[in-house]
CSV table of C-alpha atoms in Angstrom, one decimal:
chain,number,residue,atom,x,y,z
X,215,MET,CA,54.5,91.2,40.0
X,216,GLU,CA,50.8,91.2,40.9
X,217,VAL,CA,50.4,88.1,43.0
X,218,HIS,CA,47.1,87.1,44.6
X,219,TRP,CA,46.3,84.5,47.2
X,220,TRP,CA,45.3,81.9,44.7
X,221,HIS,CA,48.8,82.2,43.1
X,222,TRP,CA,50.3,81.4,46.5
X,223,ALA,CA,47.8,78.6,47.0
X,224,ALA,CA,48.5,77.1,43.6
X,225,PHE,CA,52.3,77.3,44.1
X,226,LEU,CA,52.2,75.7,47.6
X,227,GLY,CA,49.7,73.1,46.5
X,228,GLY,CA,51.9,72.1,43.6
X,229,ILE,CA,54.9,71.8,45.9
X,230,ALA,CA,52.9,69.7,48.3
X,231,VAL,CA,51.9,67.3,45.6
X,232,LEU,CA,55.5,67.0,44.4
X,233,LEU,CA,56.8,66.3,47.9
X,234,PHE,CA,54.0,63.7,48.4
X,235,LEU,CA,54.9,61.9,45.2
X,236,ASP,CA,58.6,62.1,46.0
X,237,LEU,CA,58.3,60.4,49.4
X,238,VAL,CA,55.3,58.2,49.1
X,239,VAL,CA,55.5,57.0,45.5
X,240,PHE,CA,59.1,57.3,44.2
X,241,HIS,CA,61.1,56.9,47.5
X,242,ARG,CA,58.8,54.8,49.5
X,243,HIS,CA,61.5,52.4,50.5
X,244,ASP,CA,64.9,53.5,51.9
X,245,HIS,CA,67.8,52.7,49.6
X,246,ALA,CA,71.2,54.1,48.5
X,247,PRO,CA,70.5,56.1,45.3
X,248,SER,CA,72.8,55.3,42.4
X,249,LEU,CA,74.7,58.0,40.5
X,250,ARG,CA,72.4,57.6,37.5
X,251,GLU,CA,69.3,57.9,39.7
X,252,SER,CA,70.7,61.0,41.5
X,253,PHE,CA,71.6,62.6,38.2
X,254,LEU,CA,68.2,62.0,36.7
X,255,TRP,CA,66.4,63.5,39.7
X,256,SER,CA,68.8,66.5,39.7
X,257,VAL,CA,67.9,67.1,36.1
X,258,PHE,CA,64.2,66.7,36.9
X,259,TRP,CA,64.2,69.2,39.7
X,260,ILE,CA,66.3,71.8,37.9
X,261,GLY,CA,64.1,71.3,34.8
X,262,LEU,CA,61.0,72.0,36.8
X,263,ALA,CA,62.6,75.1,38.2
X,264,LEU,CA,63.5,76.3,34.7
X,265,VAL,CA,59.9,75.6,33.6
X,266,PHE,CA,58.6,77.7,36.5
X,267,ASN,CA,61.2,80.4,35.6
X,268,ALA,CA,59.8,80.5,32.0
X,269,PHE,CA,56.3,80.9,33.5
X,270,VAL,CA,57.5,83.8,35.7
X,271,TRP,CA,59.2,85.3,32.7
X,272,TRP,CA,56.0,85.1,30.6
X,273,TRP,CA,53.9,86.3,33.4
X,274,GLY,CA,56.1,89.4,34.0
X,275,TRP,CA,56.2,90.1,30.2
X,276,HIS,CA,52.4,89.7,29.9
X,277,LEU,CA,51.7,92.1,32.8
X,278,HIS,CA,54.5,94.7,32.4
X,279,GLY,CA,56.1,94.0,29.1
X,280,SER,CA,59.4,93.3,30.9
X,281,SER,CA,61.6,90.2,31.5
X,282,GLU,CA,62.8,91.7,34.8
X,283,ALA,CA,60.8,89.2,37.0
X,284,GLY,CA,62.2,86.2,35.1
X,285,VAL,CA,65.7,87.5,35.3
X,286,LYS,CA,65.5,88.2,39.0
X,287,PHE,CA,64.0,84.7,39.6
X,288,LEU,CA,66.9,83.1,37.7
X,289,THR,CA,69.5,85.2,39.5
X,290,GLY,CA,68.0,84.3,42.9
X,291,PHE,CA,67.8,80.6,41.9
X,292,VAL,CA,71.4,80.5,40.8
X,293,VAL,CA,72.6,82.2,44.1
X,294,GLU,CA,70.5,79.8,46.2
X,295,LYS,CA,71.5,76.7,44.3
X,296,SER,CA,75.2,77.7,44.7
X,297,LEU,CA,74.8,78.3,48.4
X,298,SER,CA,73.1,74.9,48.7
X,299,VAL,CA,76.1,73.2,47.1
X,300,ASP,CA,78.4,74.8,49.5
X,301,ASN,CA,76.1,73.7,52.4
X,302,LEU,CA,76.1,70.1,51.3
X,303,PHE,CA,79.5,69.7,52.9
X,304,VAL,CA,78.0,70.5,56.3
X,305,PHE,CA,75.3,67.8,55.8
X,306,ALA,CA,78.0,65.3,54.9
X,307,VAL,CA,79.8,66.0,58.1
X,308,ILE,CA,76.6,65.7,60.1
X,309,PHE,CA,75.7,62.3,58.6
X,310,ARG,CA,79.3,61.1,59.1
X,311,TYR,CA,79.4,62.2,62.7
X,312,PHE,CA,76.2,60.3,63.6
X,313,GLY,CA,77.1,57.3,61.5
X,314,VAL,CA,74.0,57.5,59.2
X,315,SER,CA,74.0,55.0,56.4
X,316,ILE,CA,73.5,56.5,53.0
X,317,LYS,CA,70.2,54.6,52.5
X,318,TYR,CA,68.6,56.5,55.4
X,319,GLN,CA,70.0,59.9,54.5
X,320,HIS,CA,67.3,60.6,51.9
X,321,ARG,CA,64.5,60.3,54.4
X,322,ILE,CA,66.2,62.6,56.9
X,323,LEU,CA,66.9,65.2,54.1
X,324,PHE,CA,63.3,65.0,52.9
X,325,TRP,CA,61.9,66.0,56.3
X,326,GLY,CA,64.7,68.5,56.8
X,327,ILE,CA,63.7,70.2,53.5
X,328,LEU,CA,60.0,70.1,54.5
X,329,GLY,CA,61.0,72.0,57.6
X,330,ALA,CA,63.1,74.4,55.5
X,331,ILE,CA,60.1,75.2,53.3
X,332,ILE,CA,58.2,76.4,56.4
X,333,MET,CA,61.2,78.2,57.9
X,334,ARG,CA,62.1,80.0,54.6
X,335,GLY,CA,58.5,81.2,54.4
X,336,ILE,CA,58.8,82.7,57.9
X,337,PHE,CA,62.1,84.3,57.1
X,338,VAL,CA,61.0,85.8,53.8
X,339,ALA,CA,57.8,87.2,55.3
X,340,ALA,CA,59.7,88.7,58.2
X,341,GLY,CA,62.4,90.2,56.0
X,342,VAL,CA,60.1,91.7,53.4
X,343,SER,CA,57.8,93.1,56.1
X,344,LEU,CA,60.7,94.7,57.9
X,345,ILE,CA,61.9,96.4,54.7
X,346,GLN,CA,58.4,97.7,54.0
X,347,MET,CA,58.1,99.2,57.5
X,348,PHE,CA,61.7,100.3,57.9
X,349,GLU,CA,63.6,100.8,54.6
X,350,TRP,CA,66.8,101.4,56.4
X,351,VAL,CA,66.8,97.7,57.2
X,352,LEU,CA,68.3,97.3,53.7
X,353,LEU,CA,71.5,98.9,55.1
X,354,VAL,CA,71.5,96.2,57.9
X,355,PHE,CA,71.0,93.4,55.4
X,356,GLY,CA,73.6,94.8,53.0
X,357,ALA,CA,76.2,95.2,55.8
X,358,PHE,CA,75.4,91.7,57.1
X,359,LEU,CA,75.9,90.2,53.6
X,360,ILE,CA,79.2,92.1,53.2
X,361,TYR,CA,80.4,90.8,56.6
X,362,THR,CA,79.2,87.3,55.8
X,363,GLY,CA,81.1,87.4,52.4
X,364,ILE,CA,84.3,88.5,54.1
X,365,HIS,CA,83.9,85.9,56.9
X,366,LEU,CA,83.2,83.1,54.3
X,367,ALA,CA,86.3,84.0,52.3
X,368,PHE,CA,88.5,83.4,55.4
X,369,SER,CA,86.6,80.6,57.1
X,370,LYS,CA,87.5,76.9,56.8
X,371,LYS,CA,84.9,74.3,56.0
X,372,GLU,CA,86.5,71.9,58.4
X,373,ASN,CA,85.2,74.0,61.4
X,374,VAL,CA,82.0,72.1,61.6
X,375,HIS,CA,81.1,70.5,65.0
X,376,PRO,CA,77.7,68.8,65.2
X,377,GLU,CA,78.2,67.9,68.8
X,378,LYS,CA,78.2,71.6,69.8
X,379,ASN,CA,74.8,72.2,68.2
X,380,VAL,CA,72.6,73.9,70.9
X,381,VAL,CA,69.4,72.1,69.7
X,382,LEU,CA,71.1,68.8,69.9
X,383,ARG,CA,72.3,69.4,73.4
X,384,PHE,CA,68.8,70.5,74.5
X,385,ALA,CA,67.2,67.3,73.0
X,386,GLN,CA,69.8,65.1,74.6
X,387,ARG,CA,69.1,66.6,78.0
X,388,TRP,CA,65.3,66.7,77.9
X,389,PHE,CA,64.3,63.8,75.6
X,390,ARG,CA,64.4,60.1,76.2
X,391,ILE,CA,66.8,58.8,73.5
X,392,SER,CA,66.8,55.3,72.2
X,393,PRO,CA,70.4,53.8,72.5
X,394,GLU,CA,70.0,51.8,69.3
X,395,PRO,CA,71.3,53.4,66.1
X,396,ILE,CA,67.8,53.7,64.5
X,397,PHE,CA,67.5,56.1,61.5
X,398,ASP,CA,64.5,54.8,59.6
X,399,HIS,CA,62.1,56.0,62.4
X,400,PHE,CA,62.2,59.2,64.4
X,401,PHE,CA,60.4,57.8,67.4
X,402,VAL,CA,60.0,54.3,68.9
X,403,ARG,CA,58.3,52.8,72.0
X,404,ARG,CA,60.4,51.1,74.7
X,405,ASN,CA,58.6,49.6,77.7
X,406,GLY,CA,55.6,51.6,76.9
X,407,LEU,CA,57.5,54.9,76.8
X,408,LEU,CA,58.1,57.0,73.7
X,409,HIS,CA,61.8,57.5,72.8
X,410,ALA,CA,63.4,59.7,70.2
X,411,THR,CA,65.8,57.9,68.0
X,412,PRO,CA,69.3,59.1,66.8
X,413,GLY,CA,67.6,59.7,63.5
X,414,PHE,CA,65.4,62.3,65.1
X,415,LEU,CA,68.5,64.0,66.6
X,416,VAL,CA,70.1,64.1,63.2
X,417,LEU,CA,66.9,65.7,61.8
X,418,LEU,CA,67.1,68.3,64.5
X,419,VAL,CA,70.7,69.2,63.7
X,420,VAL,CA,69.9,69.4,60.0
X,421,GLU,CA,66.9,71.6,60.6
X,422,SER,CA,68.7,74.0,63.0
X,423,THR,CA,71.6,74.1,60.5
X,424,ASP,CA,69.3,75.1,57.7
X,425,VAL,CA,68.0,78.0,59.9
X,426,LEU,CA,71.5,79.3,60.0
X,427,PHE,CA,71.8,78.9,56.2
X,428,ALA,CA,68.5,80.9,55.8
X,429,VAL,CA,70.0,83.8,57.7
X,430,ASP,CA,72.4,84.2,54.8
X,431,SER,CA,70.4,83.1,51.8
X,432,VAL,CA,67.1,85.0,52.3
X,433,PRO,CA,68.8,88.4,52.6
X,434,ALA,CA,70.9,87.5,49.5
X,435,VAL,CA,67.8,87.1,47.4
X,436,ILE,CA,66.0,90.1,49.0
X,437,GLY,CA,69.1,92.0,47.7
X,438,ILE,CA,68.1,90.9,44.2
X,439,THR,CA,64.4,91.5,44.4
X,440,ARG,CA,61.9,92.6,47.1
X,441,ASP,CA,59.1,90.7,45.5
X,442,PRO,CA,58.2,88.1,48.2
X,443,PHE,CA,56.8,85.6,45.7
X,444,ILE,CA,60.1,85.6,43.7
X,445,VAL,CA,62.2,85.5,46.8
X,446,TYR,CA,60.3,82.5,48.3
X,447,SER,CA,59.8,80.5,45.1
X,448,SER,CA,63.4,80.8,44.0
X,449,ASN,CA,64.4,79.6,47.5
X,450,ILE,CA,62.1,76.7,47.4
X,451,TRP,CA,63.0,75.5,43.9
X,452,ALA,CA,66.7,75.7,44.9
X,453,ILE,CA,66.3,73.5,47.9
X,454,LEU,CA,63.8,71.0,46.4
X,455,GLY,CA,66.6,69.4,44.4
X,456,LEU,CA,69.0,69.5,47.3
X,457,ARG,CA,68.7,65.8,48.1
X,458,ALA,CA,69.4,64.5,44.6
X,459,LEU,CA,72.2,67.0,44.3
X,460,TYR,CA,73.7,65.8,47.6
X,461,PHE,CA,73.8,62.1,46.5
X,462,LEU,CA,75.2,63.1,43.1
X,463,LEU,CA,78.0,65.2,44.5
X,464,VAL,CA,78.7,63.7,48.0
X,465,GLY,CA,81.6,61.7,46.7
X,466,VAL,CA,83.3,64.7,45.2
X,467,LEU,CA,82.4,67.6,47.6
X,468,ASP,CA,86.0,68.1,48.5
X,469,ARG,CA,86.6,69.2,44.9
X,470,PHE,CA,84.5,72.3,45.4
X,471,GLU,CA,87.1,73.9,47.7
X,472,TYR,CA,87.1,77.2,45.8
X,473,LEU,CA,83.3,77.6,45.5
X,474,HIS,CA,83.1,79.4,48.9
X,475,TYR,CA,85.4,82.1,47.5
X,476,GLY,CA,82.9,82.7,44.7
X,477,LEU,CA,80.0,82.7,47.1
X,478,ALA,CA,81.9,85.2,49.3
X,479,ALA,CA,82.3,87.5,46.3
X,480,VAL,CA,78.6,87.1,45.3
X,481,LEU,CA,77.3,87.8,48.8
X,482,SER,CA,79.6,90.8,49.1
X,483,PHE,CA,78.5,92.1,45.7
X,484,ILE,CA,74.8,91.8,46.6
X,485,GLY,CA,75.5,93.5,49.9
X,486,LEU,CA,77.3,96.4,48.3
X,487,LYS,CA,74.4,96.6,45.7
X,488,MET,CA,71.8,96.9,48.5
X,489,VAL,CA,73.8,99.6,50.4
X,490,GLY,CA,74.5,101.4,47.1
X,491,GLU,CA,70.9,101.5,46.0
X,492,TYR,CA,69.7,102.7,49.4
X,493,VAL,CA,72.4,105.4,49.6
X,494,GLY,CA,71.8,106.4,46.0
X,495,HIS,CA,68.1,106.7,46.4
X,496,HIS,CA,68.1,108.6,49.7
X,497,TYR,CA,71.2,110.8,49.4
X,498,PHE,CA,71.9,111.3,45.7
X,499,ASP,CA,68.3,111.3,44.3
X,500,LEU,CA,69.0,108.3,42.1
X,501,HIS,CA,65.6,106.7,41.7
X,502,GLY,CA,66.5,104.2,39.0
X,503,ARG,CA,68.2,100.9,39.5
X,504,LEU,CA,71.9,101.0,40.4
X,505,ILE,CA,72.6,97.9,38.4
X,506,ASP,CA,70.4,96.4,35.7
X,507,PRO,CA,69.0,92.9,36.5
X,508,TRP,CA,70.7,91.4,33.4
X,509,VAL,CA,74.1,92.8,34.6
X,510,SER,CA,73.5,91.4,38.1
X,511,LEU,CA,72.8,88.0,36.6
X,512,ALA,CA,75.9,88.2,34.4
X,513,ILE,CA,78.1,89.2,37.4
X,514,VAL,CA,76.7,86.5,39.7
X,515,GLY,CA,77.0,83.8,37.0
X,516,GLY,CA,80.5,84.9,36.0
X,517,ILE,CA,81.8,84.9,39.6
X,518,LEU,CA,80.3,81.5,40.3
X,519,GLY,CA,81.5,80.0,37.0
X,520,ILE,CA,85.1,81.1,37.7
X,521,SER,CA,85.0,79.7,41.2
X,522,LEU,CA,83.8,76.3,39.8
X,523,LEU,CA,86.4,76.0,37.1
X,524,PRO,CA,89.1,74.5,39.4
X,525,THR,CA,86.6,71.7,40.2
X,526,PHE,CA,87.3,70.2,36.8
X,527,PHE,CA,91.1,70.5,37.0
X,528,VAL,CA,92.1,70.2,40.7
X,529,LYS,CA,92.2,66.9,42.5
X,530,GLY,CA,90.2,67.1,45.7
X,531,LYS,CA,91.5,66.4,49.2
X,532,SER,CA,90.8,63.2,50.9
X,533,THR,CA,87.5,63.0,52.8
X,534,GLU,CA,88.9,60.7,55.5
X,535,SER,CA,88.2,61.8,59.0
X,536,LYS,CA,91.1,62.9,61.2
X,537,PRO,CA,92.0,60.5,64.0
X,538,ASP,CA,90.6,62.8,66.7
X,539,GLU,CA,87.4,63.5,64.9
X,540,PRO,CA,84.3,62.4,66.8
X,541,ARG,CA,82.8,59.3,65.2
X,542,PRO,CA,80.4,57.4,67.4
X,543,LEU,CA,80.3,54.4,65.1
X,544,GLU,CA,83.9,53.7,64.2
X,545,THR,CA,83.0,51.4,61.3
X,546,THR,CA,81.2,54.3,59.5
X,547,PRO,CA,83.0,55.2,56.3
X,548,SER,CA,83.5,58.7,55.0
X,549,PRO,CA,80.7,60.1,52.8
X,550,ALA,CA,82.7,59.3,49.6
X,551,GLU,CA,83.5,55.8,50.7
X,552,ALA,CA,79.9,55.1,51.8
X,553,VAL,CA,78.6,56.1,48.4
X,554,ARG,CA,81.1,54.0,46.5
X,555,GLU,CA,80.5,51.0,48.8
X,556,GLU,CA,76.7,51.0,48.8
X,557,ARG,CA,76.5,51.6,45.1
X,558,ARG,CA,78.5,48.5,44.2
């Protein structure tokens, strides 16, 4: 796609307006979102993403007479959205570990997503630039996605330890931390000195965790398309609705226990596709696409759909913490319990 600076400016400006309205107008006061509210916001964000997808579709058809750009955006969006759902479990563990009430989680997630928008831009720019300078980087990205897919298939979600986060340890060592469990502000003054609050520590953990997520997700979309605008915009639209999706699904996240197998297969498929296209182009004189974008979309959608089917038939495991699990505030309920209690 032919993208000029004003296209980027319009896109980023539109995102900035949406974020401003979200925080200042619609979520000005901290509260525990109801299921209905979370559902409506999820529909709103996904609807906006699909409207943008329709625009990309029309744009690509108008310029090149092809629906390829729209298909690639949709594929990237589906992959990113699915990765986001799997990552929600990690956010739930982080909030539970720090004892964050559900009414304050939206604010922390908002600023976390704002940081993610910036970090994803850096990752996308770096990844696309590397490929343009050194095409063999595709092999590295492809091999990394294959490795990540295999690792994800055999890893356990329970292996999440917020207390071992390097950024958290650094902040605890070098920052003055307020002892009060304050989550509605990130900094407070005590005796004339500025102190970081536990809410700021949670934000740091969420931000640093998202950086790790980006290491997987950005190469995955680059494996679908090398167009930086499509890669970045599909990433951003996927994470914009992350907060609403979190509050909608937090009580049933344990039911998605087979999703990571689907994601493992998708990441491995994209990695194999990247390696195959590079090898085919450089060693077998295959200059066309190895797999048609429509076929890629069908494969990705089919794999994820199959991995989500058990969600509707299998009863999830309990979300209760284990007796030895670190929980600074012992009265803090599990994510599912907190949602049910605060929505009553």
